[in-house]
CSV table of C-alpha atoms in Angstrom, one decimal:
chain,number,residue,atom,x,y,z
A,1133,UNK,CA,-23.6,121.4,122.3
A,1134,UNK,CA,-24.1,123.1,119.1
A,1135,UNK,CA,-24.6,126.8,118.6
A,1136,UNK,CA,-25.7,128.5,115.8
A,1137,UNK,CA,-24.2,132.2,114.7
A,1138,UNK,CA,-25.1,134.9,111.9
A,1139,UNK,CA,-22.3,136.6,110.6
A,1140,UNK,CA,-22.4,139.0,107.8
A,1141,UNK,CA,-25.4,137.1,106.8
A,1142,UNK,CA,-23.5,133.7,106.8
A,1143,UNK,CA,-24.7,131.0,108.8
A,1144,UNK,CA,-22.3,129.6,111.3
A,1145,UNK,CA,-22.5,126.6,113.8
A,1146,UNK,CA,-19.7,125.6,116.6
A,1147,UNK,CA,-19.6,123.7,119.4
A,1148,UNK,CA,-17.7,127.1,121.2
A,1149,UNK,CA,-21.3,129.2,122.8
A,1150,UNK,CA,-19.2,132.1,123.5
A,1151,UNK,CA,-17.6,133.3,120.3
A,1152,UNK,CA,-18.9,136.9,120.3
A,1153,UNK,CA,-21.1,136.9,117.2
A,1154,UNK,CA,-24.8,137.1,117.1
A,1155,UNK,CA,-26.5,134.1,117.5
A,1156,UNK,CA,-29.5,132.7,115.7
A,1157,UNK,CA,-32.2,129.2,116.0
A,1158,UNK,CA,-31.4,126.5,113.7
A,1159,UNK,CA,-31.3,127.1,110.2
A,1160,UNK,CA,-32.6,124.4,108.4
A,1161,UNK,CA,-33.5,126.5,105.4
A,1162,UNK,CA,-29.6,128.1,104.8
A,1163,UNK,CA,-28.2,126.6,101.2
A,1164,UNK,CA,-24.7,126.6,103.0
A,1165,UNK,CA,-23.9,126.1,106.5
A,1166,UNK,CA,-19.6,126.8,108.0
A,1167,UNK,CA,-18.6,125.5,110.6
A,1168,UNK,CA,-15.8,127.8,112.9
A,1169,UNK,CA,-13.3,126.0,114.7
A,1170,UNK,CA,-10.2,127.3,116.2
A,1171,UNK,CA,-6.8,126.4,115.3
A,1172,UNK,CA,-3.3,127.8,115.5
A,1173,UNK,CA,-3.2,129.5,112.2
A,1174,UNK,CA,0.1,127.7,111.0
A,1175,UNK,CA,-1.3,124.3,112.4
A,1176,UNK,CA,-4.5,124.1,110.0
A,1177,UNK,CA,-5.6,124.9,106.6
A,1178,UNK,CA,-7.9,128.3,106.8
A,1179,UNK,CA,-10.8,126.9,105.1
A,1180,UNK,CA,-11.7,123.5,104.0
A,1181,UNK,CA,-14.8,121.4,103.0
A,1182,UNK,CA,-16.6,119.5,105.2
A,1183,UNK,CA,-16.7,116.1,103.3
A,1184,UNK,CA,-16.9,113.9,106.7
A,1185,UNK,CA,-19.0,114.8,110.2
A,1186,UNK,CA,-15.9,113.5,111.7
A,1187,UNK,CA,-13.6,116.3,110.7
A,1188,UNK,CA,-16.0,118.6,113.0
A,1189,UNK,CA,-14.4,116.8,115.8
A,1190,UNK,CA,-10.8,116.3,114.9
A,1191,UNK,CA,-9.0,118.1,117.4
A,1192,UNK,CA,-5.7,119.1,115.2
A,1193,UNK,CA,-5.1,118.8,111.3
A,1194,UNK,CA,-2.9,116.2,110.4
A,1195,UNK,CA,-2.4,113.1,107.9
A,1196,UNK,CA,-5.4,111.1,109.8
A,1197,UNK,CA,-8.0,113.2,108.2
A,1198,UNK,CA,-7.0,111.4,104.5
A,1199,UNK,CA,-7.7,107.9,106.4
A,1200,UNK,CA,-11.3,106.8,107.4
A,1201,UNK,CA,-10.4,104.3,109.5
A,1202,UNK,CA,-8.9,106.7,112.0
A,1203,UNK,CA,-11.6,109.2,111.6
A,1204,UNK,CA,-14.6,106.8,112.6
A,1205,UNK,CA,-12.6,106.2,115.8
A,1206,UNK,CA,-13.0,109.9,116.9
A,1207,UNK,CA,-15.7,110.9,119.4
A,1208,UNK,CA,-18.8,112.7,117.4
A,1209,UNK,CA,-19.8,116.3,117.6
A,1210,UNK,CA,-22.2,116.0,120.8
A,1211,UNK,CA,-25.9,116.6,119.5
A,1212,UNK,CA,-24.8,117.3,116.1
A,1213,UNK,CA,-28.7,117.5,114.5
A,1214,UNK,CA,-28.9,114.7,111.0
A,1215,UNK,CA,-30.2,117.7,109.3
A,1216,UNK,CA,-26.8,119.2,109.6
A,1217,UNK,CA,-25.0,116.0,108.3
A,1218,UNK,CA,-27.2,115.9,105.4
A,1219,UNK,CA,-25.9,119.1,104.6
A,1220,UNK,CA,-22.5,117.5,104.7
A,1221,UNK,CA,-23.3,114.7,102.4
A,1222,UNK,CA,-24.8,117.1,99.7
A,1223,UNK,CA,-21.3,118.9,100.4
A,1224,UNK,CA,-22.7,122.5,101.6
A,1225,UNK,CA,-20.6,122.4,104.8
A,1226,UNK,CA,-16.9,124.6,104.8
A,1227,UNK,CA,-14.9,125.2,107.6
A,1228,UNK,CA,-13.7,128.6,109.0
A,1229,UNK,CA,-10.7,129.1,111.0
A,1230,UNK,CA,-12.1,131.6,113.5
A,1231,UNK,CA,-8.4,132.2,115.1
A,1232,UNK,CA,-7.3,132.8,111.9
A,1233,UNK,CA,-6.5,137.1,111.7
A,1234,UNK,CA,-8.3,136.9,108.0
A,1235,UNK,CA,-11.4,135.1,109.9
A,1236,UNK,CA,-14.0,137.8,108.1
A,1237,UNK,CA,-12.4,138.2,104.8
A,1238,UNK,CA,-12.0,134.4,104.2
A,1239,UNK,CA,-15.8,133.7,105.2
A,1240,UNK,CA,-17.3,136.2,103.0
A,1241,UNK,CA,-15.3,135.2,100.1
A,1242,UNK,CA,-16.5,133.7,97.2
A,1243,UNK,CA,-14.6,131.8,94.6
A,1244,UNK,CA,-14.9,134.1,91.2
A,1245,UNK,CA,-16.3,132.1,88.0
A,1246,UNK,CA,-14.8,132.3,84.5
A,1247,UNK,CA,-11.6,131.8,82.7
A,1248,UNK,CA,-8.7,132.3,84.6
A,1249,UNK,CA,-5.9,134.8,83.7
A,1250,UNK,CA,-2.3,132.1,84.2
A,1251,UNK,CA,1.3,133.8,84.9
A,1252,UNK,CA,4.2,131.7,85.0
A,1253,UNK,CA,7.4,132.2,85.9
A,1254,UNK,CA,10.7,131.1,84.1
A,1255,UNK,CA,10.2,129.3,81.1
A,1256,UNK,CA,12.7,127.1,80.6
A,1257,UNK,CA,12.9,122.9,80.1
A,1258,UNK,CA,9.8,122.4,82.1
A,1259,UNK,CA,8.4,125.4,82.0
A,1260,UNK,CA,8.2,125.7,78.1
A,1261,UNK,CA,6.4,122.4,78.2
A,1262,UNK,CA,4.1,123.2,80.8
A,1263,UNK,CA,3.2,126.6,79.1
A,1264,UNK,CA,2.8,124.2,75.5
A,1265,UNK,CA,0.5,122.0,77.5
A,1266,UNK,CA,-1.5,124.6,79.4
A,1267,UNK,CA,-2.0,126.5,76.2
A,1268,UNK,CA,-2.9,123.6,74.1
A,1269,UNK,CA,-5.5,122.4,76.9
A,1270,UNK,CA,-6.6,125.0,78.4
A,1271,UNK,CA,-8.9,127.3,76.4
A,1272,UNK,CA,-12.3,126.0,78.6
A,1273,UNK,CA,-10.3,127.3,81.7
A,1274,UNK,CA,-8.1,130.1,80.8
A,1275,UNK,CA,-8.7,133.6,79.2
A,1276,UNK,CA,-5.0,134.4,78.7
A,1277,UNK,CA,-1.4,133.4,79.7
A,1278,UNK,CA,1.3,135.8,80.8
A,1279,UNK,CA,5.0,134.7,80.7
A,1280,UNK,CA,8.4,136.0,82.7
A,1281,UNK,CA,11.7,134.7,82.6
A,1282,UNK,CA,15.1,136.8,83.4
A,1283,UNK,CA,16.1,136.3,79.3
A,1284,UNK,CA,13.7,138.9,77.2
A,1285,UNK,CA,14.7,136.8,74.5
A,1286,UNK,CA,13.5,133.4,75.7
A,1287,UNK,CA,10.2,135.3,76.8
A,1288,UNK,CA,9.9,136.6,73.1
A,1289,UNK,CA,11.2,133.1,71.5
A,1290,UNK,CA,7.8,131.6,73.5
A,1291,UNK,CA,5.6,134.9,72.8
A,1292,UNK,CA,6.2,133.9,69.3
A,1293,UNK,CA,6.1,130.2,68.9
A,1294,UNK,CA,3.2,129.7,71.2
A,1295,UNK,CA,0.8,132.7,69.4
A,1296,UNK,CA,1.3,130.7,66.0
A,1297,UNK,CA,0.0,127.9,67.2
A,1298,UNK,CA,-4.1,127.8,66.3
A,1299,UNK,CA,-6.8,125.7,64.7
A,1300,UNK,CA,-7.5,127.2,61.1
A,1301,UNK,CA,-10.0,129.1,60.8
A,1302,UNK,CA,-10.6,129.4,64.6
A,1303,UNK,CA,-7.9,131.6,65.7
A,1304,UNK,CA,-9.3,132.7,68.9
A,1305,UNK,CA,-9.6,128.9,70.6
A,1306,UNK,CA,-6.6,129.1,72.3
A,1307,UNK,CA,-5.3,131.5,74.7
A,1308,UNK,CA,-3.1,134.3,73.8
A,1309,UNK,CA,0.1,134.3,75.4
A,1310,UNK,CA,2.0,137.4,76.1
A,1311,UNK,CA,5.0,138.8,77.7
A,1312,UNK,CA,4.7,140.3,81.5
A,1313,UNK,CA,7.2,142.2,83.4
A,1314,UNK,CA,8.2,140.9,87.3
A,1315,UNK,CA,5.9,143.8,89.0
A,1316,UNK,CA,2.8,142.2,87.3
A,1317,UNK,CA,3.8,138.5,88.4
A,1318,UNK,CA,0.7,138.8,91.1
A,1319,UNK,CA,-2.1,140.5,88.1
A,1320,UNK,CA,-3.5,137.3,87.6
A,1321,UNK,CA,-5.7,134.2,89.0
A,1322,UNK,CA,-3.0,131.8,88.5
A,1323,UNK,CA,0.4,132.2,89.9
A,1324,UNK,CA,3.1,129.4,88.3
A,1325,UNK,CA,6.2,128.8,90.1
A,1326,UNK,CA,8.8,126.7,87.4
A,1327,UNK,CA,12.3,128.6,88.7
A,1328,UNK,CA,14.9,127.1,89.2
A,1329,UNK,CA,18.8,128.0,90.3
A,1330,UNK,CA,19.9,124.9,88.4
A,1331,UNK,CA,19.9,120.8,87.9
A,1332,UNK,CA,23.0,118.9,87.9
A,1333,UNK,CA,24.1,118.0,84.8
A,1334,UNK,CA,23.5,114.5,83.9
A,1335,UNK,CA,26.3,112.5,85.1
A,1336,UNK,CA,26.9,114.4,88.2
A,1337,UNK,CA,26.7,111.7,90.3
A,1338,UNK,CA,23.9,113.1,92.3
A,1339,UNK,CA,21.4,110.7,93.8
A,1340,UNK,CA,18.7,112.8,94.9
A,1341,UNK,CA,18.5,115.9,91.9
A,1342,UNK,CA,15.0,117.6,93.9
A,1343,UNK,CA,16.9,118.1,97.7
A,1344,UNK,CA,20.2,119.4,96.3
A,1345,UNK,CA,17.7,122.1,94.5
A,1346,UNK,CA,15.8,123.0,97.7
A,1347,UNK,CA,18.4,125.5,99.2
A,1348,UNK,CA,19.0,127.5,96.4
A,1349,UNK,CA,14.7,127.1,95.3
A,1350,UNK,CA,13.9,128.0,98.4
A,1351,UNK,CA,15.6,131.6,98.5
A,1352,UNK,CA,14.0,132.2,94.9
A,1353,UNK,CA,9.9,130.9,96.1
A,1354,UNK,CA,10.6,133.2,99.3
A,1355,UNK,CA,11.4,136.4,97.2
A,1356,UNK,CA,8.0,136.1,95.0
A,1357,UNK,CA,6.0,134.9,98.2
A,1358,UNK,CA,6.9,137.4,99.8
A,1359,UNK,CA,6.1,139.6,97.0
A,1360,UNK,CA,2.9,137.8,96.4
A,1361,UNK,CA,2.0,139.4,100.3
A,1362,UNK,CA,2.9,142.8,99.2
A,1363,UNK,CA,0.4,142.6,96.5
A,1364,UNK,CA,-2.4,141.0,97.9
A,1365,UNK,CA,-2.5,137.6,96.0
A,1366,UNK,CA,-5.6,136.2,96.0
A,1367,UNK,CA,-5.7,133.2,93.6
A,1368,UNK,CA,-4.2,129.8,93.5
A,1369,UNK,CA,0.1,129.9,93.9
A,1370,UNK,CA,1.0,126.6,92.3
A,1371,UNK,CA,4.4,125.1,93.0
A,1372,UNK,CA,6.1,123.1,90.3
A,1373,UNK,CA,9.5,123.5,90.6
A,1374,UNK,CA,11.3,120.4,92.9
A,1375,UNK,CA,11.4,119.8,95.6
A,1376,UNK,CA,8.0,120.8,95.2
A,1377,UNK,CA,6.3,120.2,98.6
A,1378,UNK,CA,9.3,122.0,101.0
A,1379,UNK,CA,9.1,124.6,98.2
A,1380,UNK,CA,5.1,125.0,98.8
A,1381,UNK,CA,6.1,125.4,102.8
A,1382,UNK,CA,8.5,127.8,102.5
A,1383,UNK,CA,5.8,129.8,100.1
A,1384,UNK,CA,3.3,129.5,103.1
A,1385,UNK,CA,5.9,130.9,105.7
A,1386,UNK,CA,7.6,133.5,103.7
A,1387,UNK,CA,4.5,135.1,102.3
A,1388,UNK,CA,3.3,135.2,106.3
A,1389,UNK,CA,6.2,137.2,107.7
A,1390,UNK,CA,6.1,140.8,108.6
A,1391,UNK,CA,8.7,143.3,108.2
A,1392,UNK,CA,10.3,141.7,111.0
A,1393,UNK,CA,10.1,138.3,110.2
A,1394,UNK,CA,7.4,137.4,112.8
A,1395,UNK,CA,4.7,135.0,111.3
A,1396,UNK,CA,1.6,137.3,111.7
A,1397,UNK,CA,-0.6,135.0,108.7
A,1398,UNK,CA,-1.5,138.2,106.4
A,1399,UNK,CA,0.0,136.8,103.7
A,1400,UNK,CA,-1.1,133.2,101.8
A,1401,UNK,CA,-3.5,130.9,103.1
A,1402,UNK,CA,-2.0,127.5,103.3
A,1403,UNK,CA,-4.8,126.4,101.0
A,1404,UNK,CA,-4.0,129.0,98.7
A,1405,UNK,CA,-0.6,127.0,97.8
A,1406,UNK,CA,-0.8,123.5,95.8
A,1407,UNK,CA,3.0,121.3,95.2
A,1408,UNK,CA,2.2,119.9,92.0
A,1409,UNK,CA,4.5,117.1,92.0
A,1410,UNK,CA,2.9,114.1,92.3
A,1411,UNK,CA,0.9,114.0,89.1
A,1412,UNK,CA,4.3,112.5,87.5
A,1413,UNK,CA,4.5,110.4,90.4
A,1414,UNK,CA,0.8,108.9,89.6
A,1415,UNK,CA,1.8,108.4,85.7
A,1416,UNK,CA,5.1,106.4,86.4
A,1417,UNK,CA,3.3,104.0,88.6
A,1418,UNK,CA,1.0,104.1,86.2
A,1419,UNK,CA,3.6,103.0,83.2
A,1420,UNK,CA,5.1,100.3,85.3
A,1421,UNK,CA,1.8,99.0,86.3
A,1422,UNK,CA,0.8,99.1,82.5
A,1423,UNK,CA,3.9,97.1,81.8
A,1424,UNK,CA,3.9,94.2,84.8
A,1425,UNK,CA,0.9,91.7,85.2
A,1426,UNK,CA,1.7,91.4,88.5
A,1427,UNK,CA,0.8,95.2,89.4
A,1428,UNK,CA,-2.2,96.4,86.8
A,1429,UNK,CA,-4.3,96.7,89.9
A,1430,UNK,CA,-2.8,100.0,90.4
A,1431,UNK,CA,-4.5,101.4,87.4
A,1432,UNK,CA,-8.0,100.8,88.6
A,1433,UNK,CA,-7.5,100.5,92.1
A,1434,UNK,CA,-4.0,102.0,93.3
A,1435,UNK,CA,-3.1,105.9,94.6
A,1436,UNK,CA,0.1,107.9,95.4
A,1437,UNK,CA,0.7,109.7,98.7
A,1438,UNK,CA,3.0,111.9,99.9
A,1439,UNK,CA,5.9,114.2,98.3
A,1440,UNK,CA,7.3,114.1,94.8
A,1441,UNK,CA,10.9,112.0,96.4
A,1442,UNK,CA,12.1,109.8,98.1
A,1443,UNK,CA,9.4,109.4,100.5
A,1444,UNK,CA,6.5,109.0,98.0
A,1445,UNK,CA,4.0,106.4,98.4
A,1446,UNK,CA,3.0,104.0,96.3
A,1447,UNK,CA,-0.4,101.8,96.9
A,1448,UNK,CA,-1.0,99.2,94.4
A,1449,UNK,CA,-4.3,99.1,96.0
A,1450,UNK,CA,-6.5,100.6,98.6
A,1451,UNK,CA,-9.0,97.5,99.3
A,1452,UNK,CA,-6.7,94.5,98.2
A,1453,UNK,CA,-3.1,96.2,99.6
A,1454,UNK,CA,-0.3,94.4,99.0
A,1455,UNK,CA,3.0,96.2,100.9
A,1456,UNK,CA,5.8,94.2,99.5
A,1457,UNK,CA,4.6,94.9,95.7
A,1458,UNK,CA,3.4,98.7,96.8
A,1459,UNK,CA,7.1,99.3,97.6
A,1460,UNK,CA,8.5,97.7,94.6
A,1461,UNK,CA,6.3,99.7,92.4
A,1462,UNK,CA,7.1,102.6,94.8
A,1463,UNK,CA,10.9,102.2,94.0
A,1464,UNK,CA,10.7,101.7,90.5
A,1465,UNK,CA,8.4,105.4,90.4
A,1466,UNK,CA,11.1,107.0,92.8
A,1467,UNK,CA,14.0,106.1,90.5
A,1468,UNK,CA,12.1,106.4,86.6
A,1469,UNK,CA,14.1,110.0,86.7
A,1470,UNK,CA,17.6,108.3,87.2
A,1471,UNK,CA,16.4,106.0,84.4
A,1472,UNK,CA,15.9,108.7,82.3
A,1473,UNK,CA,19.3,110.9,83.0
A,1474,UNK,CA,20.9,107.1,82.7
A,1475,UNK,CA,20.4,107.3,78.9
A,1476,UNK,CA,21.6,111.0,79.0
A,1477,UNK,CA,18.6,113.0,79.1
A,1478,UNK,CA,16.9,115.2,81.6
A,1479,UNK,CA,13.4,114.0,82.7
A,1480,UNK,CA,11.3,117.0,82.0
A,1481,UNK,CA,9.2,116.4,80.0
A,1482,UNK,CA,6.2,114.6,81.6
A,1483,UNK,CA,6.8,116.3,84.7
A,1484,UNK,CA,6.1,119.4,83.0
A,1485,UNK,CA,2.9,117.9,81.5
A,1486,UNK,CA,1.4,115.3,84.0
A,1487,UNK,CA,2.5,117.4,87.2
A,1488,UNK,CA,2.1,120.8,85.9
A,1489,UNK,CA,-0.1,121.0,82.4
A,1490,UNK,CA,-2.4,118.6,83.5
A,1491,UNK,CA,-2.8,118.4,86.9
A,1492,UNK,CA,-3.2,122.2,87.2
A,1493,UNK,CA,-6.1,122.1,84.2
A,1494,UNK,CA,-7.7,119.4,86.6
A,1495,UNK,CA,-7.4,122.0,89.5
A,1496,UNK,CA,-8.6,125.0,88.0
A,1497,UNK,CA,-11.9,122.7,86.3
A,1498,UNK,CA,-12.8,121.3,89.7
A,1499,UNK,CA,-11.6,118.4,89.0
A,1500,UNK,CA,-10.2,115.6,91.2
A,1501,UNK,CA,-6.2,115.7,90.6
A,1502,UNK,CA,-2.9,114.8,92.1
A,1503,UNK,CA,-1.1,117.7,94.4
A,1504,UNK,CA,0.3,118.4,97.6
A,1505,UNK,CA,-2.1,120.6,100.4
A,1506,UNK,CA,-1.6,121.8,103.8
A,1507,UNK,CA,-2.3,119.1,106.6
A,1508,UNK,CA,-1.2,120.0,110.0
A,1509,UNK,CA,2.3,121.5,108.7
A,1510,UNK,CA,3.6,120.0,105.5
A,1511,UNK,CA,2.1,120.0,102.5
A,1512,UNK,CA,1.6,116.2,101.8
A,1513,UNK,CA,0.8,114.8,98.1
A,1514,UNK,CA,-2.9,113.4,97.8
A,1515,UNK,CA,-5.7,113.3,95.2
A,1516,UNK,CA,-7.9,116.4,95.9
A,1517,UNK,CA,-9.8,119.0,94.2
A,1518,UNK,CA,-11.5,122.5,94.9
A,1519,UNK,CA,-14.9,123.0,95.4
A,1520,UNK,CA,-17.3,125.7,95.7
A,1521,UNK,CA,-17.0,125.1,99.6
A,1522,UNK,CA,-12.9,124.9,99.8
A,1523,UNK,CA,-10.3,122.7,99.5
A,1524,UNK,CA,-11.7,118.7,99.6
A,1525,UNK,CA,-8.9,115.7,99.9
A,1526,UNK,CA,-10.2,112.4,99.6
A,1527,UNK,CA,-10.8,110.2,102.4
A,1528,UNK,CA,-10.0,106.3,102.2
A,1529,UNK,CA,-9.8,103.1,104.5
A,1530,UNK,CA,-6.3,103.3,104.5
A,1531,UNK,CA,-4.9,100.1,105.4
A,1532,UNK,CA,-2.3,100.0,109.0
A,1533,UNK,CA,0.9,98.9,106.9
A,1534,UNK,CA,0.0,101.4,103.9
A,1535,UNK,CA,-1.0,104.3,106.6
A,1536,UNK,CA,2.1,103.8,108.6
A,1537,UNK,CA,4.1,104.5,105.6
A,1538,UNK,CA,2.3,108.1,104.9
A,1539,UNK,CA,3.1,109.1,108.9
A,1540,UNK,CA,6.8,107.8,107.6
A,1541,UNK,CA,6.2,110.6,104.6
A,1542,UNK,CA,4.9,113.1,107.1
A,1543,UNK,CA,7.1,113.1,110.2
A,1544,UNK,CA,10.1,113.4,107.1
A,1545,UNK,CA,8.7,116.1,105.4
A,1546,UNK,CA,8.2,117.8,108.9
A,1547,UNK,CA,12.2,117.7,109.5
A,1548,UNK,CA,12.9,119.3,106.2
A,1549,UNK,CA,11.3,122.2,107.7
């Protein structure tokens, strides 16, 4: 049975009839309706749009809400009225984590318009790229771009180089970029995560280059979550450096401990952190597929899941899947960086441009894109975009062989930690 609440002049509907708040007749004239559920706070994204009835009913978040297949089989929300579910298809239904201790802040907020002011952290190999890209591409979406790194002098090298790049006679179509100090990290919309402790040199020997980074990444993403709590952060934390998706956990649970280490959820919301890994991911099956008849499906019809490693996902298709070809294609994407450190380079640069540059432009314009988000614990690589009304990840007919392989994705990601 449905129930319909007023809070702070928002209209709310549940199926709980006892959650405390005032309640009101049914709506039908409200623009926007929100839905409250209740959720363990680390077990669920804070807010989300509502782009299917059945994610009303869902019982816990988890990797079944990117698969319609598994969604139809859920029970429907009892006497759910079709004036409601109109309002979902014209995408004016979010979802509010009542449980959640930020319950009243995060339903009267409203996402701010305008250009967005970008910070990013540590500008070396990728990061200098990235910064190139987003300041080349991104003067509809960004007013101006602050940059830190431990080296003044690499901060004033790229202060320098990037300001003398314009259009004649047009000098203020790109955005400036200036130098910030690390106590202003958190004075902006935009919060870019490229550190890193190091890569092994090419011809280490090592296999997988993203989890021998993650111990000493990890330590580094704590210290500026946890500093992004202190301040208040209330824009988007992106998460570039590898391995991206553990990295965007560890974000989420670092920025949510007290002084005591207890996860009390006053720092990020999980939907406040994006990995952006698997925009790369998405090009290099994209190059092979470009380059072997027997997969150019992919490019009108394929999609990536799942974290920017070993574990990625490769469909060649959604409607016409074919698993054995899905997986070569997978292993050929999974292994284009040992190509590339094979003929004695380091594979940075279309990382920092299709993951990061691009696929963070995409974000910030609304934009469907390629990035890891918070589903029931992990933050697990699908194509997504930000609305007006939260957080939306698309939802396809996955296939039984192709959605087997994303659980594979999850339940891994889920032992990393």
């Amino acid at each position: 049975m449905i129930t319909f609440y007023k809070i702070n002049g928002q209209v709310c509907f549940s199926d709980c009839a006892d959650l405390g708040y005032e309640k009101t007749e049914d709506p039908k004239q409200a623009d926007r309706l929100t839905w409250l559920f209740q959720r363990e706070p680390g077990s669920s994204r804070a807010s989300f749009k509502v782009s299917d009835p059945a994610l009303l009913s869902a019982k816990e978040e988890n990797v079944s809400w990117m698969n319609s297949n598994r969604l139809g089989k859920l029970a429907p929300v009892e006497d759910l009225p079709d004036w409601v579910k109109e309002k979902i298809s014209e995408g004016c239904v979010r979802a509010v984590n009542v449980c959640h201790p930020k319950f009243e802040e995060i339903l009267n907020s409203e996402p701010e318009k305008g250009k967005k002011r970008v910070h990013v952290l540590a500008i070396g190999d990728v990061g200098s790229m990235l910064l190139t890209g987003l300041h080349l591409l991104g003067g509809d979406v960004i007013s101006s771009i602050g940059i830190c790194d431990i080296s003044d002098q690499v901060t004033a090298r790229w202060e320098f180089e990037e300001n003398q790049i314009a259009y004649p006679w047009d000098y203020d179509a790109l955005p400036e970029v200036d130098v910030v100090k690390p106590e202003q990290l958190f004075d902006c919309d935009v919060f870019v995560f490229v550190a890193s402790k190091g890569i092994p040199p090419v011809g280490s020997g090592v296999k997988d280059v993203r989890m021998y980074q993650f111990e000493n990444n990890s330590k580094i993403i704590g210290h500026y979550a946890r500093m992004a709590r202190e301040k208040k952060f209330r824009g988007l934390f992106c998460a570039v450096s590898d391995p991206v998706d553990p990295l965007a956990k560890v974000a989420f649970l670092e920025s949510n401990r007290n002084e005591n280490g207890e996860l009390d959820y006053m720092g990020l919301l999980p939907e406040q952190i994006q990995g952006f890994g698997l925009g790369v991911m998405n090009a290099r099956a994209a190059y092979y597929a470009k380059r072997d008849e027997r997969m150019k499906q992919f490019l009108a019809e394929g999609r990536t899941f799942g974290p920017h490693g070993q574990d990625l996902v490769v469909a060649d298709s959604i409607e016409h899947y074919n698993d054995e070809l899905s997986k070569e294609l997978t292993n050929l994407t999974v292994t284009a960086n040992l190509h590339m450190r094979s003929i004695g380079y380091k594979p940075f640069v279309a990382p920092a441009f299709s993951s990061g540059a691009i696929s963070i432009l995409m974000a910030l314009r609304g934009d469907w894109h390629c990035g890891s988000v918070f589903l029931g614990g992990v933050y697990m690589g699908v194509k997504n975009r930000y609305t007006e009304n939260g957080l939306e990840a698309e939802i396809l007919p996955l296939p039984d062989a192709l959605y087997d392989r994303i659980v594979f994705a999850e339940e891994n990601l889920k032992k990393i930690i």
